[in-house]
mmCIF file with all atom_site columns, C-alpha atoms and ligand atoms in Angstrom:
data_model
loop_
_atom_site.group_PDB
_atom_site.id
_atom_site.type_symbol
_atom_site.label_atom_id
_atom_site.label_alt_id
_atom_site.label_comp_id
_atom_site.label_asym_id
_atom_site.label_entity_id
_atom_site.label_seq_id
_atom_site.pdbx_PDB_ins_code
_atom_site.Cartn_x
_atom_site.Cartn_y
_atom_site.Cartn_z
_atom_site.occupancy
_atom_site.B_iso_or_equiv
_atom_site.pdbx_formal_charge
_atom_site.auth_seq_id
_atom_site.auth_comp_id
_atom_site.auth_asym_id
_atom_site.auth_atom_id
_atom_site.pdbx_PDB_model_num
ATOM   1   C  CA  . MET O 1 1   ? -0.004  0.061  0.002  1.00 0.00 ? 1   MET O CA  1
ATOM   2   C  CA  . ASN O 1 2   ? 2.531   2.569  -1.099 1.00 0.00 ? 2   ASN O CA  1
ATOM   3   C  CA  . SER O 1 3   ? 1.496   5.844  -2.646 1.00 0.00 ? 3   SER O CA  1
ATOM   4   C  CA  . LYS O 1 4   ? 3.057   5.466  -6.089 1.00 0.00 ? 4   LYS O CA  1
ATOM   5   C  CA  . ASN O 1 5   ? 2.642   8.931  -7.499 1.00 0.00 ? 5   ASN O CA  1
ATOM   6   C  CA  . GLY O 1 6   ? 2.477   12.444 -6.235 1.00 0.00 ? 6   GLY O CA  1
ATOM   7   C  CA  . PRO O 1 7   ? 4.076   13.783 -3.115 1.00 0.00 ? 7   PRO O CA  1
ATOM   8   C  CA  . LYS O 1 8   ? 3.418   11.794 0.009  1.00 0.00 ? 8   LYS O CA  1
ATOM   9   C  CA  . PRO O 1 9   ? 0.757   13.369 2.220  1.00 0.00 ? 9   PRO O CA  1
ATOM   10  C  CA  . LYS O 1 10  ? 2.335   15.114 5.161  1.00 0.00 ? 10  LYS O CA  1
ATOM   11  C  CA  . LEU O 1 11  ? 0.998   12.880 7.856  1.00 0.00 ? 11  LEU O CA  1
ATOM   12  C  CA  . SER O 1 12  ? 2.271   15.071 10.727 1.00 0.00 ? 12  SER O CA  1
ATOM   13  C  CA  . ASP O 1 13  ? 0.224   17.971 9.217  1.00 0.00 ? 13  ASP O CA  1
ATOM   14  C  CA  . TYR O 1 14  ? -2.880  15.812 9.149  1.00 0.00 ? 14  TYR O CA  1
ATOM   15  C  CA  . ARG O 1 15  ? -2.308  14.755 12.696 1.00 0.00 ? 15  ARG O CA  1
ATOM   16  C  CA  . LYS O 1 16  ? -2.055  18.419 13.719 1.00 0.00 ? 16  LYS O CA  1
ATOM   17  C  CA  . ILE O 1 17  ? -5.236  19.263 11.820 1.00 0.00 ? 17  ILE O CA  1
ATOM   18  C  CA  . LEU O 1 18  ? -7.040  16.323 13.381 1.00 0.00 ? 18  LEU O CA  1
ATOM   19  C  CA  . GLU O 1 19  ? -5.955  17.138 16.892 1.00 0.00 ? 19  GLU O CA  1
ATOM   20  C  CA  . ALA O 1 20  ? -6.930  20.803 16.427 1.00 0.00 ? 20  ALA O CA  1
ATOM   21  C  CA  . LYS O 1 21  ? -10.317 19.873 15.132 1.00 0.00 ? 21  LYS O CA  1
ATOM   22  C  CA  . ALA O 1 22  ? -10.883 17.417 18.027 1.00 0.00 ? 22  ALA O CA  1
ATOM   23  C  CA  . GLU O 1 23  ? -9.981  20.160 20.455 1.00 0.00 ? 23  GLU O CA  1
ATOM   24  C  CA  . GLU O 1 24  ? -12.364 22.572 18.719 1.00 0.00 ? 24  GLU O CA  1
ATOM   25  C  CA  . VAL O 1 25  ? -15.233 20.132 18.905 1.00 0.00 ? 25  VAL O CA  1
ATOM   26  C  CA  . ARG O 1 26  ? -14.607 19.352 22.523 1.00 0.00 ? 26  ARG O CA  1
ATOM   27  C  CA  . ARG O 1 27  ? -14.487 23.120 23.323 1.00 0.00 ? 27  ARG O CA  1
ATOM   28  C  CA  . SER O 1 28  ? -17.740 23.760 21.510 1.00 0.00 ? 28  SER O CA  1
ATOM   29  C  CA  . MET O 1 29  ? -19.453 20.771 23.316 1.00 0.00 ? 29  MET O CA  1
ATOM   30  C  CA  . SER O 1 30  ? -18.470 22.148 26.699 1.00 0.00 ? 30  SER O CA  1
ATOM   31  C  CA  . ALA O 1 31  ? -19.547 25.627 25.667 1.00 0.00 ? 31  ALA O CA  1
ATOM   32  C  CA  . GLN O 1 32  ? -22.961 24.235 24.656 1.00 0.00 ? 32  GLN O CA  1
ATOM   33  C  CA  . LYS O 1 33  ? -23.112 22.374 28.010 1.00 0.00 ? 33  LYS O CA  1
ATOM   34  C  CA  . ALA O 1 34  ? -22.240 25.497 29.936 1.00 0.00 ? 34  ALA O CA  1
ATOM   35  C  CA  . ALA O 1 35  ? -24.929 27.487 28.073 1.00 0.00 ? 35  ALA O CA  1
ATOM   36  C  CA  . GLN O 1 36  ? -27.444 24.729 28.790 1.00 0.00 ? 36  GLN O CA  1
ATOM   37  C  CA  . VAL O 1 37  ? -26.657 24.714 32.524 1.00 0.00 ? 37  VAL O CA  1
ATOM   38  C  CA  . VAL O 1 38  ? -26.959 28.488 32.704 1.00 0.00 ? 38  VAL O CA  1
ATOM   39  C  CA  . ALA O 1 39  ? -30.375 28.354 30.892 1.00 0.00 ? 39  ALA O CA  1
ATOM   40  C  CA  . ARG O 1 40  ? -31.508 25.601 33.250 1.00 0.00 ? 40  ARG O CA  1
ATOM   41  C  CA  . LEU O 1 41  ? -30.966 27.893 36.252 1.00 0.00 ? 41  LEU O CA  1
ATOM   42  C  CA  . ASP O 1 42  ? -33.645 30.219 35.027 1.00 0.00 ? 42  ASP O CA  1
ATOM   43  C  CA  . ILE O 1 43  ? -36.188 27.452 34.541 1.00 0.00 ? 43  ILE O CA  1
ATOM   44  C  CA  . PRO O 1 44  ? -38.456 26.802 37.509 1.00 0.00 ? 44  PRO O CA  1
ATOM   45  C  CA  . SER O 1 45  ? -38.323 23.100 37.864 1.00 0.00 ? 45  SER O CA  1
ATOM   46  C  CA  . ASP O 1 46  ? -41.994 22.212 38.515 1.00 0.00 ? 46  ASP O CA  1
ATOM   47  C  CA  . GLU O 1 47  ? -43.720 19.298 36.724 1.00 0.00 ? 47  GLU O CA  1
ATOM   48  C  CA  . GLY O 1 48  ? -45.119 21.484 34.011 1.00 0.00 ? 48  GLY O CA  1
ATOM   49  C  CA  . ASP O 1 49  ? -41.714 22.294 32.633 1.00 0.00 ? 49  ASP O CA  1
ATOM   50  C  CA  . LEU O 1 50  ? -40.529 18.796 32.561 1.00 0.00 ? 50  LEU O CA  1
ATOM   51  C  CA  . SER O 1 51  ? -41.598 17.894 29.035 1.00 0.00 ? 51  SER O CA  1
ATOM   52  C  CA  . GLN O 1 52  ? -40.120 21.145 27.751 1.00 0.00 ? 52  GLN O CA  1
ATOM   53  C  CA  . GLN O 1 53  ? -36.899 20.351 29.648 1.00 0.00 ? 53  GLN O CA  1
ATOM   54  C  CA  . HIS O 1 54  ? -36.880 16.876 28.104 1.00 0.00 ? 54  HIS O CA  1
ATOM   55  C  CA  . HIS O 1 55  ? -37.262 18.337 24.731 1.00 0.00 ? 55  HIS O CA  1
ATOM   56  C  CA  . GLU O 1 56  ? -34.318 20.701 25.107 1.00 0.00 ? 56  GLU O CA  1
ATOM   57  C  CA  . GLU O 1 57  ? -32.338 17.832 26.530 1.00 0.00 ? 57  GLU O CA  1
ATOM   58  C  CA  . TRP O 1 58  ? -33.130 15.752 23.487 1.00 0.00 ? 58  TRP O CA  1
ATOM   59  C  CA  . ILE O 1 59  ? -32.014 18.575 21.213 1.00 0.00 ? 59  ILE O CA  1
ATOM   60  C  CA  . PHE O 1 60  ? -28.897 19.059 23.278 1.00 0.00 ? 60  PHE O CA  1
ATOM   61  C  CA  . LEU O 1 61  ? -28.098 15.282 23.128 1.00 0.00 ? 61  LEU O CA  1
ATOM   62  C  CA  . ASN O 1 62  ? -28.808 15.090 19.517 1.00 0.00 ? 62  ASN O CA  1
ATOM   63  C  CA  . ARG O 1 63  ? -26.513 17.861 18.697 1.00 0.00 ? 63  ARG O CA  1
ATOM   64  C  CA  . ASN O 1 64  ? -23.961 16.462 20.986 1.00 0.00 ? 64  ASN O CA  1
ATOM   65  C  CA  . SER O 1 65  ? -24.193 13.027 19.376 1.00 0.00 ? 65  SER O CA  1
ATOM   66  C  CA  . ILE O 1 66  ? -23.193 14.588 16.049 1.00 0.00 ? 66  ILE O CA  1
ATOM   67  C  CA  . ASP O 1 67  ? -20.182 16.064 17.835 1.00 0.00 ? 67  ASP O CA  1
ATOM   68  C  CA  . MET O 1 68  ? -19.560 12.789 19.578 1.00 0.00 ? 68  MET O CA  1
ATOM   69  C  CA  . LYS O 1 69  ? -19.629 11.058 16.143 1.00 0.00 ? 69  LYS O CA  1
ATOM   70  C  CA  . LEU O 1 70  ? -17.177 13.527 14.731 1.00 0.00 ? 70  LEU O CA  1
ATOM   71  C  CA  . LEU O 1 71  ? -14.851 13.081 17.669 1.00 0.00 ? 71  LEU O CA  1
ATOM   72  C  CA  . ARG O 1 72  ? -15.025 9.335  17.247 1.00 0.00 ? 72  ARG O CA  1
ATOM   73  C  CA  . GLU O 1 73  ? -14.217 9.685  13.561 1.00 0.00 ? 73  GLU O CA  1
ATOM   74  C  CA  . ILE O 1 74  ? -11.305 11.983 14.404 1.00 0.00 ? 74  ILE O CA  1
ATOM   75  C  CA  . ALA O 1 75  ? -10.062 9.529  17.071 1.00 0.00 ? 75  ALA O CA  1
ATOM   76  C  CA  . ASP O 1 76  ? -10.372 6.719  14.505 1.00 0.00 ? 76  ASP O CA  1
ATOM   77  C  CA  . ALA O 1 77  ? -8.345  8.746  11.974 1.00 0.00 ? 77  ALA O CA  1
ATOM   78  C  CA  . LEU O 1 78  ? -5.685  9.472  14.585 1.00 0.00 ? 78  LEU O CA  1
ATOM   79  C  CA  . HIS O 1 79  ? -5.533  5.725  15.334 1.00 0.00 ? 79  HIS O CA  1
ATOM   80  C  CA  . ARG O 1 80  ? -5.088  4.986  11.628 1.00 0.00 ? 80  ARG O CA  1
ATOM   81  C  CA  . LEU O 1 81  ? -2.177  7.548  11.624 1.00 0.00 ? 81  LEU O CA  1
ATOM   82  C  CA  . ASP O 1 82  ? -0.629  5.546  14.488 1.00 0.00 ? 82  ASP O CA  1
ATOM   83  C  CA  . GLN O 1 83  ? -1.207  2.295  12.658 1.00 0.00 ? 83  GLN O CA  1
ATOM   84  C  CA  . ASP O 1 84  ? 0.138   3.654  9.398  1.00 0.00 ? 84  ASP O CA  1
ATOM   85  C  CA  . HIS O 1 85  ? -3.100  3.071  7.605  1.00 0.00 ? 85  HIS O CA  1
ATOM   86  C  CA  . TYR O 1 86  ? -4.078  6.740  7.313  1.00 0.00 ? 86  TYR O CA  1
ATOM   87  C  CA  . GLY O 1 87  ? -5.376  7.879  4.043  1.00 0.00 ? 87  GLY O CA  1
ATOM   88  C  CA  . ILE O 1 88  ? -6.249  4.393  2.777  1.00 0.00 ? 88  ILE O CA  1
ATOM   89  C  CA  . CYS O 1 89  ? -9.936  3.760  1.909  1.00 0.00 ? 89  CYS O CA  1
ATOM   90  C  CA  . LEU O 1 90  ? -11.367 1.193  4.246  1.00 0.00 ? 90  LEU O CA  1
ATOM   91  C  CA  . GLU O 1 91  ? -13.519 -0.251 1.555  1.00 0.00 ? 91  GLU O CA  1
ATOM   92  C  CA  . CYS O 1 92  ? -11.372 -0.621 -1.573 1.00 0.00 ? 92  CYS O CA  1
ATOM   93  C  CA  . GLU O 1 93  ? -7.955  -0.081 0.163  1.00 0.00 ? 93  GLU O CA  1
ATOM   94  C  CA  . GLU O 1 94  ? -6.904  2.436  -2.443 1.00 0.00 ? 94  GLU O CA  1
ATOM   95  C  CA  . PRO O 1 95  ? -5.212  5.712  -1.368 1.00 0.00 ? 95  PRO O CA  1
ATOM   96  C  CA  . ILE O 1 96  ? -7.615  8.458  -0.659 1.00 0.00 ? 96  ILE O CA  1
ATOM   97  C  CA  . SER O 1 97  ? -6.808  11.591 -2.720 1.00 0.00 ? 97  SER O CA  1
ATOM   98  C  CA  . ALA O 1 98  ? -4.905  14.356 -0.843 1.00 0.00 ? 98  ALA O CA  1
ATOM   99  C  CA  . LYS O 1 99  ? -7.640  16.789 -2.024 1.00 0.00 ? 99  LYS O CA  1
ATOM   100 C  CA  . ARG O 1 100 ? -10.235 14.787 -0.215 1.00 0.00 ? 100 ARG O CA  1
ATOM   101 C  CA  . LEU O 1 101 ? -8.115  14.397 2.919  1.00 0.00 ? 101 LEU O CA  1
ATOM   102 C  CA  . ASP O 1 102 ? -7.547  18.173 2.957  1.00 0.00 ? 102 ASP O CA  1
ATOM   103 C  CA  . ALA O 1 103 ? -11.296 18.669 2.857  1.00 0.00 ? 103 ALA O CA  1
ATOM   104 C  CA  . VAL O 1 104 ? -12.239 15.834 5.163  1.00 0.00 ? 104 VAL O CA  1
ATOM   105 C  CA  . PRO O 1 105 ? -9.105  14.809 7.160  1.00 0.00 ? 105 PRO O CA  1
ATOM   106 C  CA  . TRP O 1 106 ? -11.009 12.052 8.927  1.00 0.00 ? 106 TRP O CA  1
ATOM   107 C  CA  . ALA O 1 107 ? -12.374 10.510 5.746  1.00 0.00 ? 107 ALA O CA  1
ATOM   108 C  CA  . ARG O 1 108 ? -12.551 6.743  5.909  1.00 0.00 ? 108 ARG O CA  1
ATOM   109 C  CA  . TYR O 1 109 ? -13.429 6.107  2.352  1.00 0.00 ? 109 TYR O CA  1
ATOM   110 C  CA  . CYS O 1 110 ? -12.314 7.429  -1.072 1.00 0.00 ? 110 CYS O CA  1
ATOM   111 C  CA  . VAL O 1 111 ? -14.910 9.553  -2.973 1.00 0.00 ? 111 VAL O CA  1
ATOM   112 C  CA  . THR O 1 112 ? -16.168 6.593  -5.018 1.00 0.00 ? 112 THR O CA  1
ATOM   113 C  CA  . CYS O 1 113 ? -16.751 4.349  -2.051 1.00 0.00 ? 113 CYS O CA  1
ATOM   114 C  CA  . GLN O 1 114 ? -18.270 7.142  -0.020 1.00 0.00 ? 114 GLN O CA  1
ATOM   115 C  CA  . GLU O 1 115 ? -20.813 7.765  -2.750 1.00 0.00 ? 115 GLU O CA  1
ATOM   116 C  CA  . GLN O 1 116 ? -21.615 4.074  -2.946 1.00 0.00 ? 116 GLN O CA  1
ATOM   117 C  CA  . ILE O 1 117 ? -22.067 3.877  0.711  1.00 0.00 ? 117 ILE O CA  1
ATOM   118 C  CA  . ALA O 1 118 ? -24.227 7.033  0.863  1.00 0.00 ? 118 ALA O CA  1
ATOM   119 C  CA  . ALA O 1 119 ? -26.387 5.501  -1.938 1.00 0.00 ? 119 ALA O CA  1
ATOM   120 C  CA  . ARG O 1 120 ? -26.790 2.259  0.041  1.00 0.00 ? 120 ARG O CA  1
ATOM   121 C  CA  . ILE O 1 121 ? -27.782 4.278  3.066  1.00 0.00 ? 121 ILE O CA  1
ATOM   122 C  CA  . ALA O 1 122 ? -30.309 6.197  0.979  1.00 0.00 ? 122 ALA O CA  1
ATOM   123 C  CA  . ASP O 1 123 ? -31.703 2.812  -0.180 1.00 0.00 ? 123 ASP O CA  1
ATOM   124 C  CA  . GLY O 1 124 ? -31.986 1.775  3.377  1.00 0.00 ? 124 GLY O CA  1
ATOM   125 C  CA  . GLU O 1 125 ? -29.454 -1.055 2.928  1.00 0.00 ? 125 GLU O CA  1
ATOM   126 C  CA  . LEU O 1 126 ? -27.124 0.431  5.567  1.00 0.00 ? 126 LEU O CA  1
ATOM   127 C  CA  . VAL O 1 127 ? -27.594 2.399  8.697  1.00 0.00 ? 127 VAL O CA  1
ATOM   128 C  CA  . ASP O 1 128 ? -25.930 5.828  8.754  1.00 0.00 ? 128 ASP O CA  1
ATOM   129 C  CA  . GLU O 1 129 ? -23.232 4.600  11.135 1.00 0.00 ? 129 GLU O CA  1
ATOM   130 C  CA  . TYR O 1 130 ? -21.074 4.660  7.992  1.00 0.00 ? 130 TYR O CA  1
ATOM   131 C  CA  . GLN O 1 131 ? -21.965 8.104  6.896  1.00 0.00 ? 131 GLN O CA  1
ATOM   132 C  CA  . GLU O 1 132 ? -19.359 10.633 7.770  1.00 0.00 ? 132 GLU O CA  1
ATOM   133 C  CA  . ALA O 1 133 ? -20.165 13.583 9.992  1.00 0.00 ? 133 ALA O CA  1
ATOM   134 C  CA  . ASP O 1 134 ? -20.644 16.626 7.781  1.00 0.00 ? 134 ASP O CA  1
ATOM   135 C  CA  . LYS O 1 135 ? -18.425 19.069 9.588  1.00 0.00 ? 135 LYS O CA  1
HETATM 136 ZN ZN1 . LIG S 2 .   ? -12.571 3.281  -1.871 1.00 0.00 ? 1   LIG S ZN1 1
#
């Protein structure tokens, strides 16, 4: 699995980008959490507010789960860097283009495979576990 042509991707650069992105996501998650806690203080906590509170919690968790997914994808990418598998499509094992890695440094699949997987998700053949976080 050598990259035959073109300059070798600068793996240390991707590591830096991935680590910076993970930090950014973590920071935004804790900022959201802090905002949520502050908002919560103003809400009188009688029974009537409970469903509203649950609704807000659901939105919060939902947003958070997108961030969690992204964090997991970044962690996976960093793991692949450690294992020397970074930038290799998990589906067809071809190198992922540098252009794609620049756009989505945690990409697991090449463009072709990603599109096929997205199509299979759209057809209901796959759950969106395989879809990459769009961030
Ligand atoms: Zn592929």
